[in-house]
Short mmCIF file of C-alpha atoms and ligand atoms in Angstrom, two decimals:
data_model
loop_
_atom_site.label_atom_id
_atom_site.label_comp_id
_atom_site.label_asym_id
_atom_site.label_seq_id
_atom_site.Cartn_x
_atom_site.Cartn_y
_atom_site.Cartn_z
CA UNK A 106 -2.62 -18.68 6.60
CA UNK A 107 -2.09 -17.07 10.27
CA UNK A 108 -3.60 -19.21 12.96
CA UNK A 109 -6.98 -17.98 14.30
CA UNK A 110 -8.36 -17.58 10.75
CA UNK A 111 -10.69 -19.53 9.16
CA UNK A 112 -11.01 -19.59 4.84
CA UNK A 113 -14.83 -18.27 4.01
CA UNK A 114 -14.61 -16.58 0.67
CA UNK A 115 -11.22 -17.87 -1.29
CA UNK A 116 -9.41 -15.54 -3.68
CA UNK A 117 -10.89 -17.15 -6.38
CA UNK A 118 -14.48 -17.22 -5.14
CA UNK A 119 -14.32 -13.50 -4.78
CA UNK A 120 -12.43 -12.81 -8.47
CA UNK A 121 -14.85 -14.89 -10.22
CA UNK A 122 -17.45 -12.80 -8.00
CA UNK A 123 -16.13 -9.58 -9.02
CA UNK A 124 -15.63 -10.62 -12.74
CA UNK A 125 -19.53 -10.94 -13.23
CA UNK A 126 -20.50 -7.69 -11.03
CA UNK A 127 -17.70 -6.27 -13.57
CA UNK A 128 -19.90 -7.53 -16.69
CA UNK A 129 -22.87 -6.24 -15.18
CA UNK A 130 -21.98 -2.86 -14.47
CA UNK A 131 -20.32 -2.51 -17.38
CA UNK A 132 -23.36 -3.15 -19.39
CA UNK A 133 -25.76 -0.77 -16.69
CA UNK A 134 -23.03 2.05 -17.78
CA UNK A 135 -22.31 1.72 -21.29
CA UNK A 136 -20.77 5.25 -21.21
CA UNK A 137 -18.29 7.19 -19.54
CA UNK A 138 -17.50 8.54 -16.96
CA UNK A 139 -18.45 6.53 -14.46
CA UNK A 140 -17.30 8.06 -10.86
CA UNK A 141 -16.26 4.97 -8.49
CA UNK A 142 -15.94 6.56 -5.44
CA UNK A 143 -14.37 3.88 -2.70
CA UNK A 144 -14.67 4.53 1.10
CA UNK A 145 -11.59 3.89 3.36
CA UNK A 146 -9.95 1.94 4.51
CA UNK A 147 -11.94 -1.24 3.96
CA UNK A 148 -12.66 -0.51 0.04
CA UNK A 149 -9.57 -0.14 -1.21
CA UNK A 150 -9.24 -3.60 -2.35
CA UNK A 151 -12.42 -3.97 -3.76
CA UNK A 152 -12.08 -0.73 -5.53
CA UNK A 153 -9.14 -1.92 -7.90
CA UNK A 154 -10.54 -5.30 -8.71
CA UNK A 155 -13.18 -4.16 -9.56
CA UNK A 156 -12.41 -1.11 -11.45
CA UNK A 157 -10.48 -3.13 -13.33
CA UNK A 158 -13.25 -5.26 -14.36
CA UNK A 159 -15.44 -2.73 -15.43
CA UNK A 160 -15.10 -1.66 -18.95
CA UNK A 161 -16.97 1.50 -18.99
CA UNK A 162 -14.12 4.92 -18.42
CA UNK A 163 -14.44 5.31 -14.95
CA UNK A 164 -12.84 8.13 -12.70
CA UNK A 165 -11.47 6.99 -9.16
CA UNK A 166 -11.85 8.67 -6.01
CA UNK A 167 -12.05 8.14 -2.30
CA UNK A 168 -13.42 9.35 0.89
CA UNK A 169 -13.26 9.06 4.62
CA UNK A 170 -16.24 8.33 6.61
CA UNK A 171 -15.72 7.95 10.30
CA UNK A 172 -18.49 6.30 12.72
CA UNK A 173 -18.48 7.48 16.23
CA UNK A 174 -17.04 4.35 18.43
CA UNK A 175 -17.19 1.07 17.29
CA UNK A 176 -20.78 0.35 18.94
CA UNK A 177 -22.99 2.15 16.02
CA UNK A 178 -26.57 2.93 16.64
CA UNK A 179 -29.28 3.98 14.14
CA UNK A 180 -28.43 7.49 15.41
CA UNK A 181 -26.01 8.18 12.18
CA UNK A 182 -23.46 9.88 14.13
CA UNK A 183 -20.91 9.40 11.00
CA UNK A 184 -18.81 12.28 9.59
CA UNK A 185 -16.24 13.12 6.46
CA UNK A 186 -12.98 12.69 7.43
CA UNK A 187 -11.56 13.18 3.94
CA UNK A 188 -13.95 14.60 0.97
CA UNK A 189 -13.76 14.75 -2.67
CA UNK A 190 -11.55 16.75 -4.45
CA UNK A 191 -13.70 16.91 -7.05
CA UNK A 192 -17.65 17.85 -8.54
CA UNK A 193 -19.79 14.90 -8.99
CA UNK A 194 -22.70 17.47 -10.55
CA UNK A 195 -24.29 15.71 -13.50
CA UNK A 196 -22.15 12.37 -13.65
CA UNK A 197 -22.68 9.02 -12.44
CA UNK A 198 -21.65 8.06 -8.86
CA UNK A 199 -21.06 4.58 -7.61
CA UNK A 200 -20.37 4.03 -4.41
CA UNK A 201 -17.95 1.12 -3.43
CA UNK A 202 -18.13 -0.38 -0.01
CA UNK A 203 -16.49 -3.06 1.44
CA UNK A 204 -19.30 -4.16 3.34
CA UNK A 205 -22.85 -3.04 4.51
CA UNK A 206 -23.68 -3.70 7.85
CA UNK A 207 -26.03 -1.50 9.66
CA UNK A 208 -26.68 0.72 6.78
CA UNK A 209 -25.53 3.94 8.89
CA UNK A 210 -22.59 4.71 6.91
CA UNK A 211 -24.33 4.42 3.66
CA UNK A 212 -27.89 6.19 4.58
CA UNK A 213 -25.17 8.91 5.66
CA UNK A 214 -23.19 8.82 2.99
CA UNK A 215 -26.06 8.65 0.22
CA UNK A 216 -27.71 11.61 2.15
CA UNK A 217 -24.40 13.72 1.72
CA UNK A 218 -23.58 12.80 -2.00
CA UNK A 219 -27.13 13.22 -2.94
CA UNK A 220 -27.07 17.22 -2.34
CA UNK A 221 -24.74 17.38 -4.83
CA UNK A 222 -26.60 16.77 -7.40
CA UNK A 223 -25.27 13.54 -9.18
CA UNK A 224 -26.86 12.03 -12.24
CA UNK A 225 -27.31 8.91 -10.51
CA UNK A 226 -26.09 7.76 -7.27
CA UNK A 227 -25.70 3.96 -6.70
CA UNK A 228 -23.87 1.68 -4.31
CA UNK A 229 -22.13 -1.52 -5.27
CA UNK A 230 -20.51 -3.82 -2.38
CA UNK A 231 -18.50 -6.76 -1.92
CA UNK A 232 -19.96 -7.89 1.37
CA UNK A 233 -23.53 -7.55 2.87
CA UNK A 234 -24.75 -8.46 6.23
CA UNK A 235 -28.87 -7.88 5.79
CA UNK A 236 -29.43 -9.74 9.65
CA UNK A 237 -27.13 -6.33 10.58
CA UNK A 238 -29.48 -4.10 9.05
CA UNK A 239 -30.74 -0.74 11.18
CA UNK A 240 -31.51 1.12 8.09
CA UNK A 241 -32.57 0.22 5.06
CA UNK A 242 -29.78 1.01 2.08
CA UNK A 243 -30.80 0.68 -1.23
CA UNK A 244 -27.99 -1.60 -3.18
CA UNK A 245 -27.37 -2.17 -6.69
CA UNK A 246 -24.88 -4.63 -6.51
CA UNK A 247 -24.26 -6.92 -3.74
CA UNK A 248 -21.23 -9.78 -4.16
CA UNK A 249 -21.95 -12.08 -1.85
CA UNK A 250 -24.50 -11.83 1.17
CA UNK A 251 -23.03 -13.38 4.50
CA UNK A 252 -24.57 -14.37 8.13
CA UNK A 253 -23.48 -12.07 11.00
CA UNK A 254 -19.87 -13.62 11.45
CA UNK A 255 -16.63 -11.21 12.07
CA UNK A 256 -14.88 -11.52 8.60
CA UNK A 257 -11.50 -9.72 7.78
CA UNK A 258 -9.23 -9.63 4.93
CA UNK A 259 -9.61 -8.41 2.03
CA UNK A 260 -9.62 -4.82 2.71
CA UNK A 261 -11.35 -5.92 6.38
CA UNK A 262 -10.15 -5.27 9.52
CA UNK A 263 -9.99 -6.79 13.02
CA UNK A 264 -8.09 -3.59 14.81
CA UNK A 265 -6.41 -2.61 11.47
CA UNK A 266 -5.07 -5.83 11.11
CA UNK A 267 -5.19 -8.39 8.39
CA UNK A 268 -6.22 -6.34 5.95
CA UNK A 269 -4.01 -7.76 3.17
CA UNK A 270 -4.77 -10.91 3.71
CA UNK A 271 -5.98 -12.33 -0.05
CA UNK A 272 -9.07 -14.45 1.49
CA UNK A 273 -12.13 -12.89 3.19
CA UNK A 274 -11.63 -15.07 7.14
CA UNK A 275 -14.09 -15.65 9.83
CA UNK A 276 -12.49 -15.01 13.05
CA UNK A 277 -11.93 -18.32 14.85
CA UNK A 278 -13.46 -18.16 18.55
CA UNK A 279 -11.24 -18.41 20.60
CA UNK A 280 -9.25 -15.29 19.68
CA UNK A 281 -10.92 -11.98 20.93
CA UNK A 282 -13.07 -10.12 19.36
CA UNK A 283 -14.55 -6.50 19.20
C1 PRP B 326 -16.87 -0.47 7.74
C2 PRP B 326 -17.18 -0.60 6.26
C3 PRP B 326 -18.26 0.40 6.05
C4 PRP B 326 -18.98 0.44 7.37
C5 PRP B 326 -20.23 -0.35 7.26
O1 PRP B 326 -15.95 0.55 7.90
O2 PRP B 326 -16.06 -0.34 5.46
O3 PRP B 326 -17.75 1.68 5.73
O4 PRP B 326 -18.12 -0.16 8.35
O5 PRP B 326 -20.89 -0.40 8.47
P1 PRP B 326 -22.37 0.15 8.69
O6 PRP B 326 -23.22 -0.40 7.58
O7 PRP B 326 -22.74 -0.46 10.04
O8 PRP B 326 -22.33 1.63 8.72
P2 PRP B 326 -15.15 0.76 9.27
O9 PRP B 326 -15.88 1.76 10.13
O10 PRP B 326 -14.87 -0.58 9.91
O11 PRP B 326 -13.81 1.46 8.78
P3 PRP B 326 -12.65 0.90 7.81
O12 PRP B 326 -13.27 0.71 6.45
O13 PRP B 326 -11.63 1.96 7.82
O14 PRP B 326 -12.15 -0.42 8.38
#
């Protein structure tokens, strides 16, 4: 492990974590196809664990959301960066986040998918700050719910690093932060 970093949720933690939201949406969506769609970067992780422990056919895609500046506000100013290629008209969408923090990106995001006319639309995530919250999101499945503390790894970032790490880490405090 780097210096700086501090263990919070181990690899196994969060594979036993994602084996059980597996089960359950599995059993939610008993048929096919089941659109997953992840949001970069911080999904992409997430996205193929737990793809891979859902049973139901599922189709994969992604798309780019970008918030303006790091210091979001309840305003929403988010915007596609990257869409689907693809219809989601009549099938079920599941939206796979890394983490929900404000609830800007989402309340966007759910706003934009929504006029598309899905079957269903829900959100599953691995992370979820609720003392973050500046919108309320609706969401279906929630791994673990965490205090307001810096995490990366996993798919998380601290300026695009330490993404790959295996562990979700708290940020130790003496190394700087956003
Ligand atoms: C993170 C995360 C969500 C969003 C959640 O993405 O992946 O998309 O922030 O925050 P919110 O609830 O306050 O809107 P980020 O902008 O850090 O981009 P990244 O996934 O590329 O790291």
């Amino acid at each position: 492990m780097a210096g700086g970093l501090r263990v919070f949720l181990s690899e196994q933690q969060i594979q036993q974590r994602i084996a059980e939201m597996g089960r359950e949406i599995s059993r939610d969506y008993p048929q096919g196809p089941l659109y997953m769609i992840a949001i970069l970067k911080g999904a992409f992780i997430f996205l193929a664990d737990l793809a891979r422990a859902v049973e139901t056919p599922t189709r994969i895609e992604f798309m780019g959301i970008s918030s303006y500046g790091k210091g979001k506000t309840s305003s929403g100013e988010v915007k596609v960066t990257k869409d689907l290629d693809v219809s989601i008209e009549g099938h079920d969408v599941l939206i796979v986040e890394d983490i929900v923090d404000s609830g800007v990106t989402l309340t966007y995001l759910r706003h934009v998918l929504q006029q598309r006319r899905p079957k269903s639309i829900r959100i599953a995530t691995l992370l979820d700050k609720p003392d973050r919250r500046l919108r309320p999101v609706e969401v279906s499945y929630v791994g673990f719910q965490i205090p307001d503390e810096f995490v990366v790894g996993y798919g998380l970032d601290y300026a695009e690093d330490y993404r790959n790490l295996k562990d979700i880490c708290v940020l130790q405090e003496n190394v700087p932060r956003p």
